[in-house]
Coordinates of C-alpha atoms in Angstrom, one line a residue:
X1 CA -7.7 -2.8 20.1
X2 CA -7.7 -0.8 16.7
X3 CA -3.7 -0.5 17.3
X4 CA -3.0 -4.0 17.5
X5 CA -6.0 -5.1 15.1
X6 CA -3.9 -2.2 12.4
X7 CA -0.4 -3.2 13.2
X8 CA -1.2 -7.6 12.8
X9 CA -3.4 -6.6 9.7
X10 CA -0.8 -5.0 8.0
X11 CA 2.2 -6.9 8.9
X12 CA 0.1 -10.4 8.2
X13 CA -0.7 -9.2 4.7
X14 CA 2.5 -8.9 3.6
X15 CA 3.4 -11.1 0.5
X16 CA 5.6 -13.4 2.6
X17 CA 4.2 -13.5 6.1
X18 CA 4.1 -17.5 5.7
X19 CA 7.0 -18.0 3.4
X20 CA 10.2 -16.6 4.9
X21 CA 11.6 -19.9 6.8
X22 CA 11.9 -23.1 4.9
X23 CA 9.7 -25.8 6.2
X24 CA 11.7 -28.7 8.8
X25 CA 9.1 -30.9 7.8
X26 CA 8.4 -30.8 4.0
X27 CA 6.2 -33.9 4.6
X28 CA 3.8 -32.4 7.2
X29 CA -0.1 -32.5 6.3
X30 CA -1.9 -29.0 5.4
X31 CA -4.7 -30.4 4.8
X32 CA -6.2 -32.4 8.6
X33 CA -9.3 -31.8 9.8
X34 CA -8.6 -32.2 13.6
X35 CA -5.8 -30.5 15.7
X36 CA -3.2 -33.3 15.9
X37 CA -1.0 -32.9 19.4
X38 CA 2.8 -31.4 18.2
X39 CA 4.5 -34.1 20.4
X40 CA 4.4 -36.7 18.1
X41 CA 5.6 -40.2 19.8
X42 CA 5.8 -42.8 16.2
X43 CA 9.4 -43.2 15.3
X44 CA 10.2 -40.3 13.1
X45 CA 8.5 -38.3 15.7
X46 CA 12.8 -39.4 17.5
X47 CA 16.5 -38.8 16.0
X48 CA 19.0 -41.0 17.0
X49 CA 22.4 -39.0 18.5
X50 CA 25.8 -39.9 18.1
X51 CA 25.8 -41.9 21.8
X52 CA 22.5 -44.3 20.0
X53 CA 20.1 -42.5 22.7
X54 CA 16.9 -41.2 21.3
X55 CA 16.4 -37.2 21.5
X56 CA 12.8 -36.7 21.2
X57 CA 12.1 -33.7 18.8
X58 CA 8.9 -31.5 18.1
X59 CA 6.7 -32.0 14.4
X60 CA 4.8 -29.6 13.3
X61 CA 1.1 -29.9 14.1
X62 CA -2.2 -28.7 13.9
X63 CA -3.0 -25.1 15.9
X64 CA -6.8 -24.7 14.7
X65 CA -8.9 -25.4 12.1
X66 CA -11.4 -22.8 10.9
X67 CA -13.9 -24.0 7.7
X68 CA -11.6 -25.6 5.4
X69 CA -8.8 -23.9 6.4
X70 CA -5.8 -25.6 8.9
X71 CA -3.2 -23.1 10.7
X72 CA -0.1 -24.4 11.5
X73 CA 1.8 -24.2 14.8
X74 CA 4.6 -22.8 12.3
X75 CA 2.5 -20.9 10.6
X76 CA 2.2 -18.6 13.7
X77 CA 6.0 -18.6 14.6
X78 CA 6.6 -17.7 11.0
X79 CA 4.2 -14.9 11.5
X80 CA 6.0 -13.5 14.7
X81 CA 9.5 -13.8 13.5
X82 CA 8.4 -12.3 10.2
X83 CA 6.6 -9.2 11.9
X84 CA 10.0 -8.6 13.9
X85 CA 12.4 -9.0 11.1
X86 CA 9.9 -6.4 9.4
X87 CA 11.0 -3.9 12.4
X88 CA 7.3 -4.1 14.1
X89 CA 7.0 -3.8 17.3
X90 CA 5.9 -7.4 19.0
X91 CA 5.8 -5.8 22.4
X92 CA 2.1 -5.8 22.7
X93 CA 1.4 -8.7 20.5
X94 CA 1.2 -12.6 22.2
X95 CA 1.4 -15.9 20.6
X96 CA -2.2 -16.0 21.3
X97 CA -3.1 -13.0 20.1
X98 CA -1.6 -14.1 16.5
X99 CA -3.4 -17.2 16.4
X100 CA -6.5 -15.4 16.4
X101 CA -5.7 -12.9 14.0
X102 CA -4.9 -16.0 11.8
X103 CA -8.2 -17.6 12.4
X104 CA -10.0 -14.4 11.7
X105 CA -8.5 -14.2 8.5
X106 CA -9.1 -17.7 7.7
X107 CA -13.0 -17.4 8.5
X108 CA -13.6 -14.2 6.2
X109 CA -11.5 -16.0 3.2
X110 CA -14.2 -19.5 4.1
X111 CA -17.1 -17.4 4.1
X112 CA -16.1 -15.3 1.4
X113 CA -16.3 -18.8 -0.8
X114 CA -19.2 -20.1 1.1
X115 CA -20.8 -16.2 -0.2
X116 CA -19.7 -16.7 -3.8
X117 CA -17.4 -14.1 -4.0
X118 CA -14.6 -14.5 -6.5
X119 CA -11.5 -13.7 -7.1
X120 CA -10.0 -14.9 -10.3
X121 CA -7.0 -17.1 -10.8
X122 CA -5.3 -14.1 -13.0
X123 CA -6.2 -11.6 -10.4
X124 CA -4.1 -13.6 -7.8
X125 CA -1.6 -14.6 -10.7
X126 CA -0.9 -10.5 -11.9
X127 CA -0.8 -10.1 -8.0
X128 CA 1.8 -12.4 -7.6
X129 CA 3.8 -11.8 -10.9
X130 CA 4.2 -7.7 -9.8
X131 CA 5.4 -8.8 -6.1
X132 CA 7.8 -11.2 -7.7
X133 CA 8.9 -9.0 -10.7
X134 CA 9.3 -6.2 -7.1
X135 CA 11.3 -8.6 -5.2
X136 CA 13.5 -10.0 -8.5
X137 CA 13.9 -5.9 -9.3
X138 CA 15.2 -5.3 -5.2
X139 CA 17.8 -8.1 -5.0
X140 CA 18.8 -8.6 -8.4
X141 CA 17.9 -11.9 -9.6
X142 CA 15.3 -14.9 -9.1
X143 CA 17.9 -17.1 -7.9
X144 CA 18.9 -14.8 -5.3
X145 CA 15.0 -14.7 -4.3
X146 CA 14.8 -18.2 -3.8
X147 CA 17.7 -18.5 -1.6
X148 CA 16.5 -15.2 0.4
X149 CA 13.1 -17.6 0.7
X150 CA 14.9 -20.8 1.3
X151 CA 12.9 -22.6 -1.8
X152 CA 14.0 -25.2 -4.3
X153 CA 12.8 -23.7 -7.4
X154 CA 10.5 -21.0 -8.5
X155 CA 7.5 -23.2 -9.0
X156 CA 7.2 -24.0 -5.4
X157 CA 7.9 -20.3 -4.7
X158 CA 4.5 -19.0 -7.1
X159 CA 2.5 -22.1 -5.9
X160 CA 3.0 -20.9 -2.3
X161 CA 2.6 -16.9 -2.9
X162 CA -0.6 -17.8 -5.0
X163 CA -2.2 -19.1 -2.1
X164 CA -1.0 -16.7 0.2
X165 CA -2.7 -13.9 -1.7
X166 CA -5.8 -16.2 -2.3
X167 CA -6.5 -16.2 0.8
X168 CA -5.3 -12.7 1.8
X169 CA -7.8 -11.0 -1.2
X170 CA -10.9 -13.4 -0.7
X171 CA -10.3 -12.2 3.4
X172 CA -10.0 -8.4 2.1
X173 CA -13.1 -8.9 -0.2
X174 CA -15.2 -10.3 2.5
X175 CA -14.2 -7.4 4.8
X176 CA -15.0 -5.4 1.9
X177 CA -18.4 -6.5 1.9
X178 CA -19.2 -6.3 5.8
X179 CA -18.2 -2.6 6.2
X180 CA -18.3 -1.3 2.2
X181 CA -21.6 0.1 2.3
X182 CA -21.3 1.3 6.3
X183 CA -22.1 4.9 6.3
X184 CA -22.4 7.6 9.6
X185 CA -24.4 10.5 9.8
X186 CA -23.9 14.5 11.7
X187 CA -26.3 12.8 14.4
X188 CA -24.3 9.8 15.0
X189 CA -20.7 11.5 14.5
X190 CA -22.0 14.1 17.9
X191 CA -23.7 10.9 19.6
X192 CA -20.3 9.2 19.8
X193 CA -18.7 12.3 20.7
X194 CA -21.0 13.2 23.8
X195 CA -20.2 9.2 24.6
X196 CA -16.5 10.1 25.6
X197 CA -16.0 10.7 29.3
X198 CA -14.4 14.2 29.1
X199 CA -11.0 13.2 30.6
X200 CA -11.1 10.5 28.0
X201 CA -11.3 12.3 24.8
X202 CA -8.6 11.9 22.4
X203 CA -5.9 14.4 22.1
X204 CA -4.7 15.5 18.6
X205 CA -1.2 16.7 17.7
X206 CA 0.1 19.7 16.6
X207 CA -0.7 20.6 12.8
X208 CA -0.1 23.3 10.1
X209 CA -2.0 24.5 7.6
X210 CA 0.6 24.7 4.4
X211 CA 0.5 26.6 1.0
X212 CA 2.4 26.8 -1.9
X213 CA 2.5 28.7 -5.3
X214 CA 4.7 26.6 -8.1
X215 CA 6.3 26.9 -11.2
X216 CA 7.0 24.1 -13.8
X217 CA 9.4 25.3 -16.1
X218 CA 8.1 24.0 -19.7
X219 CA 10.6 22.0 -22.2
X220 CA 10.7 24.2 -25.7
X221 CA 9.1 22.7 -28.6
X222 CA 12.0 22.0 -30.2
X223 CA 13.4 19.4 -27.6
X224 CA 9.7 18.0 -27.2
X225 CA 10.1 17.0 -30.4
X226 CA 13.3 15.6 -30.3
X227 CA 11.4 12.9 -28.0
X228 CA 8.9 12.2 -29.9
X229 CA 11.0 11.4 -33.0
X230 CA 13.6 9.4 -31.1
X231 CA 10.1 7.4 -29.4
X232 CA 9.2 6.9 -33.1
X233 CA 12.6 5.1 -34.0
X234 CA 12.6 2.6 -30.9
X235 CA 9.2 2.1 -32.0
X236 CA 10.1 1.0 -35.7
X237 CA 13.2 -0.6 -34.5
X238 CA 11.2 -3.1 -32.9
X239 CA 8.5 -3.5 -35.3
X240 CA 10.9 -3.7 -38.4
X241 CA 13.5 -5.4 -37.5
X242 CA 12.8 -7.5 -34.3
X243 CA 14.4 -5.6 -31.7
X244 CA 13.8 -6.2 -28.0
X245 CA 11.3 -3.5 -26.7
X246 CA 12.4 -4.6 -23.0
X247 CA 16.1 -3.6 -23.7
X248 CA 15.1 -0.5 -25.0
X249 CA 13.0 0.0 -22.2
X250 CA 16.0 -0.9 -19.8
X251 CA 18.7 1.4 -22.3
X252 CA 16.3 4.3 -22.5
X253 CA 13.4 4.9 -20.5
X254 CA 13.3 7.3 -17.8
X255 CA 10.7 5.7 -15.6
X256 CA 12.6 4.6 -11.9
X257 CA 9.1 2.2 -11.0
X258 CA 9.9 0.1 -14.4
X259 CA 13.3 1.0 -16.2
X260 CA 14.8 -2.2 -14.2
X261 CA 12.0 -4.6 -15.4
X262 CA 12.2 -3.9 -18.8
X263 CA 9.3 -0.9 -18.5
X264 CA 6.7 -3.8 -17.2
X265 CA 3.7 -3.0 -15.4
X266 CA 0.5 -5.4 -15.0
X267 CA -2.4 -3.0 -14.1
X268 CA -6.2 -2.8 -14.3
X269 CA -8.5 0.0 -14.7
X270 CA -8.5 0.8 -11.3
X271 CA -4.4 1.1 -10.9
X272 CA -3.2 4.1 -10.3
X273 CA -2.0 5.6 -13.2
X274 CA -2.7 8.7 -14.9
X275 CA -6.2 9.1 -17.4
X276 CA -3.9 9.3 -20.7
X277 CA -2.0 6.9 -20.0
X278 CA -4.9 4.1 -19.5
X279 CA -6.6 5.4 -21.6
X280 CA -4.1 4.6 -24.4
X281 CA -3.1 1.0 -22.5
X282 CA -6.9 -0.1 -23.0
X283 CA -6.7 0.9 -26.5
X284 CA -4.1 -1.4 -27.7
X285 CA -4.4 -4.8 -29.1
X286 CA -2.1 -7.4 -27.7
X287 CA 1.0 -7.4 -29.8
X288 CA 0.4 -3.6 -30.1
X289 CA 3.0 -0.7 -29.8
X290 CA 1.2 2.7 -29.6
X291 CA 2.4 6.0 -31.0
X292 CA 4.1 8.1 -28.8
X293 CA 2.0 10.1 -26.5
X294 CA 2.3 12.8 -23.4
X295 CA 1.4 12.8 -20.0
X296 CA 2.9 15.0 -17.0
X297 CA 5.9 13.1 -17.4
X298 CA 6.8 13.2 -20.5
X299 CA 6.4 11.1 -23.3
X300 CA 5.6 7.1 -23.8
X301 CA 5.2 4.7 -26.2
X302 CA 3.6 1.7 -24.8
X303 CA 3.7 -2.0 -25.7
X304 CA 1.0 -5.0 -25.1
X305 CA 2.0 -7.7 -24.1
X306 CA -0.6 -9.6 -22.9
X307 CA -4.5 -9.1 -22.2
X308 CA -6.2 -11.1 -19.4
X309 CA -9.7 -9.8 -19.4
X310 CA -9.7 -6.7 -17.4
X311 CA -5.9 -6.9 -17.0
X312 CA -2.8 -6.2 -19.2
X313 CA 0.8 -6.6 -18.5
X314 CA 2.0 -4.1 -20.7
X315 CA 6.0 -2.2 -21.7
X316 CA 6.6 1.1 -22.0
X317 CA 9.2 3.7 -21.8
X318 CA 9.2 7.2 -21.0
X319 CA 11.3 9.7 -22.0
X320 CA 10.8 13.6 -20.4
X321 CA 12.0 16.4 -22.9
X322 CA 14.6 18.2 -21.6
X323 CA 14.2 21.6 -19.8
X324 CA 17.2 24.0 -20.5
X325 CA 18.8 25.9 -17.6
X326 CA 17.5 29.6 -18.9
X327 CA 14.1 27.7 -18.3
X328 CA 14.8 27.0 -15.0
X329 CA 16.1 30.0 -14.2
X330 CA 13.3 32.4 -15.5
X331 CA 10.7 30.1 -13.5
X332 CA 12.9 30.6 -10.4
X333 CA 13.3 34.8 -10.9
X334 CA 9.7 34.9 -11.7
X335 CA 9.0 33.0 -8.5
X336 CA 11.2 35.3 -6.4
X337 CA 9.0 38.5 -8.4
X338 CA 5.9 36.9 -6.6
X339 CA 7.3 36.5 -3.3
X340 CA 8.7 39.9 -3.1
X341 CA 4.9 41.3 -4.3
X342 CA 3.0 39.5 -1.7
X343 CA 5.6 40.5 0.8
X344 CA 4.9 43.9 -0.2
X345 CA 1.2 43.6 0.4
X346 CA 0.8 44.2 -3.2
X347 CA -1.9 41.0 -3.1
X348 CA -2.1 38.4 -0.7
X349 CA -0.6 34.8 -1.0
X350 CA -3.9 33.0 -2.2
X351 CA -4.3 35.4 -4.7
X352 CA -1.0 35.3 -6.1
X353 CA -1.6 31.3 -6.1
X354 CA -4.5 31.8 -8.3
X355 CA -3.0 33.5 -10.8
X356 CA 0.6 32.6 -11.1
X357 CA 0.6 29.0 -9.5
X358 CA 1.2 26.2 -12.6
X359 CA -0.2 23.7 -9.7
X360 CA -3.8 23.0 -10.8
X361 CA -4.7 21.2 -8.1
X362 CA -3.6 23.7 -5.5
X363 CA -4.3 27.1 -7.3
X364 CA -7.8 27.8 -7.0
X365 CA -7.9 26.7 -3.4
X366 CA -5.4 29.4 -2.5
X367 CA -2.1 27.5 -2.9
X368 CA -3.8 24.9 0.2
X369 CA -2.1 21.6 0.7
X370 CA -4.2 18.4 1.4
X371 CA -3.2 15.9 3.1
X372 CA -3.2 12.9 1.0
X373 CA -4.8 10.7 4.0
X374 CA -7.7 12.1 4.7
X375 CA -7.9 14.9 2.1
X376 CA -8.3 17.5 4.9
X377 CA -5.7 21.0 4.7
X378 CA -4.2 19.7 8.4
X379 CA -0.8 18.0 8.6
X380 CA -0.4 16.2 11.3
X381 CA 3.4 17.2 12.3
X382 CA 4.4 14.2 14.0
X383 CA 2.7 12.0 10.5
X384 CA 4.3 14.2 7.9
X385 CA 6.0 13.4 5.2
X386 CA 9.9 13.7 5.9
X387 CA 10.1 15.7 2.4
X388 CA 7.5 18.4 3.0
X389 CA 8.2 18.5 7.1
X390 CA 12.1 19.5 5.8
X391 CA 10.7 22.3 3.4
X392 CA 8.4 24.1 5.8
X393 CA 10.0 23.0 9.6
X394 CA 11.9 26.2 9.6
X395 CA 9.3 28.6 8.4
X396 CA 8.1 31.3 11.1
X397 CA 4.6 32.4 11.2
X398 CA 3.4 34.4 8.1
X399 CA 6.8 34.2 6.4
X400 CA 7.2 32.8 2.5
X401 CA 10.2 30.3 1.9
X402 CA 12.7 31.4 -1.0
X403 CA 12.0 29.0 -3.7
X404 CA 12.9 25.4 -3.3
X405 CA 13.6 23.0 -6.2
X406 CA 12.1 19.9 -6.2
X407 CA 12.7 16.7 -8.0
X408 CA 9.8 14.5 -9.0
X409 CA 10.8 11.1 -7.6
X410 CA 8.1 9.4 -10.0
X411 CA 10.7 10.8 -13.3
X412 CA 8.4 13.9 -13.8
X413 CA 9.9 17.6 -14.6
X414 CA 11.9 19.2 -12.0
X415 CA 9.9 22.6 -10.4
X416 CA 10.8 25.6 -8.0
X417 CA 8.0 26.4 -5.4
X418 CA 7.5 28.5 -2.5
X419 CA 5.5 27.7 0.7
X420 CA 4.0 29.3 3.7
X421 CA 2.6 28.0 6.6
X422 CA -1.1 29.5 6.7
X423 CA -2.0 27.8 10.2
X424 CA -0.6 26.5 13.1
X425 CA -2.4 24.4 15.1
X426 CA -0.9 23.4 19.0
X427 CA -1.5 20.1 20.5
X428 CA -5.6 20.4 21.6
X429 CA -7.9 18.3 23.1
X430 CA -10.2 17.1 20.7
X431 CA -13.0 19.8 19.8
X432 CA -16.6 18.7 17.6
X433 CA -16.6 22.2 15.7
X434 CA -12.7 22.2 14.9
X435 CA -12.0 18.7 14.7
X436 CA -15.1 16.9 12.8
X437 CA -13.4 15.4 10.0
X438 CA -11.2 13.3 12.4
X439 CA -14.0 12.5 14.9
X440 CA -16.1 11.4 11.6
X441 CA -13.2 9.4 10.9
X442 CA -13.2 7.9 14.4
X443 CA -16.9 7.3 14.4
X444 CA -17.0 5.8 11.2
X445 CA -14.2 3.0 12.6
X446 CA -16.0 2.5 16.0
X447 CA -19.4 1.7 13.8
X448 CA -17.3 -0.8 11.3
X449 CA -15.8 -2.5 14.3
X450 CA -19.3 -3.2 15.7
X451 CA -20.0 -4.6 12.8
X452 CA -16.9 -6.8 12.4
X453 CA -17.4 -8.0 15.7
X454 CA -21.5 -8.7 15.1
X455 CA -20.2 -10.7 12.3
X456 CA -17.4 -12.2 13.8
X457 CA -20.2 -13.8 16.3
X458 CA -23.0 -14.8 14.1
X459 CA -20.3 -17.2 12.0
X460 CA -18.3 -18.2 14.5
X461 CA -21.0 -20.1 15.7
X462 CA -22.3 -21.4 12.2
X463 CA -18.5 -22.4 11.4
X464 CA -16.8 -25.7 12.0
X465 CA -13.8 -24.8 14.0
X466 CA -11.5 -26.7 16.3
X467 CA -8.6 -25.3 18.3
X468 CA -5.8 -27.3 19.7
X469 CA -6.1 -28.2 23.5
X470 CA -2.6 -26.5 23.8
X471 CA -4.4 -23.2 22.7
X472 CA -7.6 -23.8 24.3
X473 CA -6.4 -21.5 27.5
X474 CA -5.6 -18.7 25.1
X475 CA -7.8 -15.7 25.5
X476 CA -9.5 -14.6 22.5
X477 CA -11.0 -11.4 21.8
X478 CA -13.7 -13.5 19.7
X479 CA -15.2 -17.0 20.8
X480 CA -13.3 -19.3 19.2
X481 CA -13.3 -22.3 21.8
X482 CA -17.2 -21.9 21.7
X483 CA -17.7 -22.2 25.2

C-alpha cells in the first residue's frame, strides 16, 4: 500500500498530470453534478462515414463526483498515459486504483475549503509562473510549450496549470494538517517493532558509513575584487542608462538554475536559498538593485522586480572570483600531506578532519557524511547518489582515496577532497538497537496512515459523492460507493 499510495502521489502531482493530451471534446461539461453515462445516444453523440452509415463514438463523461469536484473519465486516462510517458511503472497500478487516488485528492482539496484553509491566488500564480519559466527554459520557447501541451494559446495553458496546482496545494495543505502535528514516542517505535511477526520484519540494504576531509581553495583578494567592481558597473549600467538587467543576467552571470531566465527566481522565505542571500532579497524595495554582496558562491547583485506580500520574483547574477591554478594546486599537495600523515598513524582520520577540513559542516563530526534524507551517517548503497557511490565504490576497508576534484554543479568554487569509508554495513535483518532511526521512520508512517485512513472514513460519509455505475464494481481501498 505505501508503495503504490508513494508512486500515484508523486506522479499525480506533477504540473501536468491533466494537461498533456488536448481535449476531443473542448465542449464537454466540468462542472455536472451527477455521473452522466459516457455512451451518449443525442446526435453529436454519432459521425457520419464516408458510406452515410452512422459510427457511434464515445464523449467524455462523468467518473465521480466528490464535494464540488467532477473527475473526468479522461481525466483518469490522462493520468495513466502521463505516469507511463513519465517512465513509472503502471504494472501494479489499475484504472480503478487511479480513480481513487483522484477522488482522494479531490476530498482533501473540498474539505480543505470547507476548513478554511487558504491558499492565495499569488501563491498558486508564483507556482505556476516558476514551472512555466522551468518548462519555457527546457524546450526553448513558449510556443514550443504550447504545442508540446497541445494548447491554443498561453492563456488557456496558465488558466488550466492554476487549477491544477489549486487543487494539488489545498490537497497537500489539508494532508498537512491531518498528520503535521503526528508525533511517536521510544514506547510506540518498540510497540510496532514487537508487532512484526519475525519472518516478516523488513530487511535493510547494505550501507557505508563515509568520511571526507576537504579543501576549498580560496580566490586572492585581488581577483575578488575584480568581481565586485565589474558587479558595480552592470549595476550602474542599468540604473544610468537603462540597460536590461535580464541580458546582463543572461551575458554574465554564472548561475546554471537562472542564467537562461534572465537570473529570475520567485521565492519566499521558506525557499531554499542561502541566509545572505534572503536576507538581502527581503531587504530591497521593488525597483531596487542591491550592492554587490558574497555568499559561498561568489558574488551577486540582486534586482526587485516585484513584491507580492510574502513573495518576490526577483534578478540576479552571480559571478564567482576566479581561483588560479597555484591555488588549486597548493590545496591539492596539502591534501595529499594529510593523507600521507593519517596513513602514517601520525593522527587519525577524524582528527585530521577537525583541524584541516574547510567543510564546516562535516569537520567537527569527524569528516561524517549525512545522508540528506534522513540526516542519519548510513547510505543506503542501492539509494545513493550516482556522484558520491562513483567516488567511494572502489574504496577497500580502512583505505583513504587520493584527492578527487569536484565541481559544484549549483556554480560554486571547485574543491579537492578525500574520503574513507568508516563503516560497512552488509544486508541485515532489521535490528531495534542498530536500526531505530529507520524503524522510527517506519513507525511514524504506519501511525500517519492510520490517521489518513480514520479521516478518510469520517468524511467520506459526511461528503456528497457519486460514482459512475461503470465504476461502481471497482474495488476501493476507501468506501467510496458507501455501501
Amino acid at each position: 500500500m505505501y508503495k503504490m499510495n508513494k508512486t500515484i502521489t508523486f506522479l499525480t502531482a506533477l504540473l501536468l498530470t491533466v494537461m498533456g493530451y488536448a481535449q476531443e471534446n473542448d465542449k464537454t461539461p466540468d462542472t455536472q453534478v451527477e455521473p452522466q453515462d459516457t455512451a451518449v445516444e443525442a446526435n453529436e453523440g454519432y459521425k457520419k462515414d464516408t458510406v452515410n452509415n452512422f459510427k457511434r463514438i464515445k464523449l467524455d463523461g462523468v467518473a465521480a463526483v466528490v464535494g464540488d469536484y467532477v473527475i473526468l473519465e479522461s481525466d483518469i486516462e490522462k493520468t495513466l498515459i502521463d505516469l507511463r510517458s513519465q517512465g513509472a511503472s503502471t504494472e501494479d497500478i489499475t484504472r480503478c486504483g487511479l480513480l481513487g487516488k483522484l477522488m482522494e485528492d479531490r476530498l482533501y482539496a473540498h474539505q480543505a475549503v470547507q476548513d478554511s484553509i487558504l491558499v492565495s491566488d499569488d501563491e498558486v500564480n508564483s507556482t505556476s509562473e516558476r514551472q512555466l519559466q522551468s518548462l519555457v527554459s527546457q524546450v526553448g520557447s513558449i510556443e514550443k510549450v504550447l504545442k508540446f501541451y497541445r494548447k491554443n494559446d498561453e492563456e488557456s495553458f496558465r488558466e488550466e496549470l492554476f487549477k491544477i496546482n489549486k487543487l494539488r496545494m489545498l490537497s497537500e495543505k489539508m494532508q498537512q494538517k491531518i498528520v503535521g502535528e503526528i508525533e511517536i514516542t521510544p514506547e510506540e517505535v518498540r510497540q510496532f517493532f514487537n508487532k512484526i511477526p519475525t519472518d516478516e520484519r523488513p530487511v535493510f540494504g547494505a550501507e557505508l558509513e563515509i568520511a571526507q576531509i576537504v579543501k576549498e581553495p580560496a580566490a586572492p583578494e585581488v581577483e575578488k575584487q575584480k568581481v565586485i567592481d565589474k558587479l558595480k558597473a552592470i549595476k550602474a549600467d542599468v540604473e544610468d542608462n537603462s540597460a536590461s538587467f535580464s541580458v546582463k543576467a543572461i551575458l554574465y552571470s554564472q548561475d546554471p538554475g537562472s542564467k537562461s531566465k534572465g537570473g529570475f527566481y520567485s521565492m519566499t522565505r521558506q525557499t531554499g536559498f542561502v541566509k545572505e542571500f534572503k536576507d538581502v532579497a527581503f531587504s530591497l524595495r521593488e525597483g531596487e538593485i542591491s550592492e554587490p554582496f558574497e555568499t559561498t558562491f561568489g558574488y551577486h547583485i540582486i534586482y526587485i522586480e516585484k513584491i507580492r506580500g510574502q513573495e518576490v520574483d526577483l534578478r540576479h547574477i552571480l559571478i564567482a572570483p576566479e581561483i588560479p591554478q597555484k591555488a588549486m594546486d597548493a590545496a591539492k599537495v596539502e591534501l595529499d600531506s594529510v593523507r600521507q600523515n593519517v596513513m602514517d598513524e601520525k593522527y587519525t582520520f577524524a582528527e585530521a578532519a577537525q583541524n584541516f577540513s574547510d567543510e564546516k559542516e562535516t569537520k567537527f563530526d569527524g569528516g561524517l557524511l549525512r545522508n540528506p534524507t534522513n540526516f542519519d551517517s548510513h547510505f543506503e548503497l542501492t539509494k545513493m547518489d550516482p556522484t558520491l557511490y562513483n567516488q567511494v565504490r572502489n574504496l577497500k576497508d580502512n583505505e583513504i582515496s587520493q584527492p578527487i576534484l569536484e565541481e559544484d554543479p549549483r556554480g560554486g568554487a571547485p574543491k579537492y577532497k578525500i574520503m574513507k569509508i568508516t563503516n560497512r554495513y552488509d544486508e541485515h535483518e532489521a535490528n531495534f538497537s542498530k536500526d531505530y532511526l529507520k524503524i522510527q521512520e517506519l513507525a511514524l508512517r504506519d501511525k500517519q496512515f492510520k490517521a489518513i485512513e480514520k479521516w478518510m472514513s469520517e468524511h467520506i460519509e459526511d461528503t456528497y459523492i457519486s460514482v459512475n455505475k461503470d465504476n461502481k464494481g471497482c474495488d476501493f481501498a476507501n468506501n467510496w460507493v458507501k455501501q
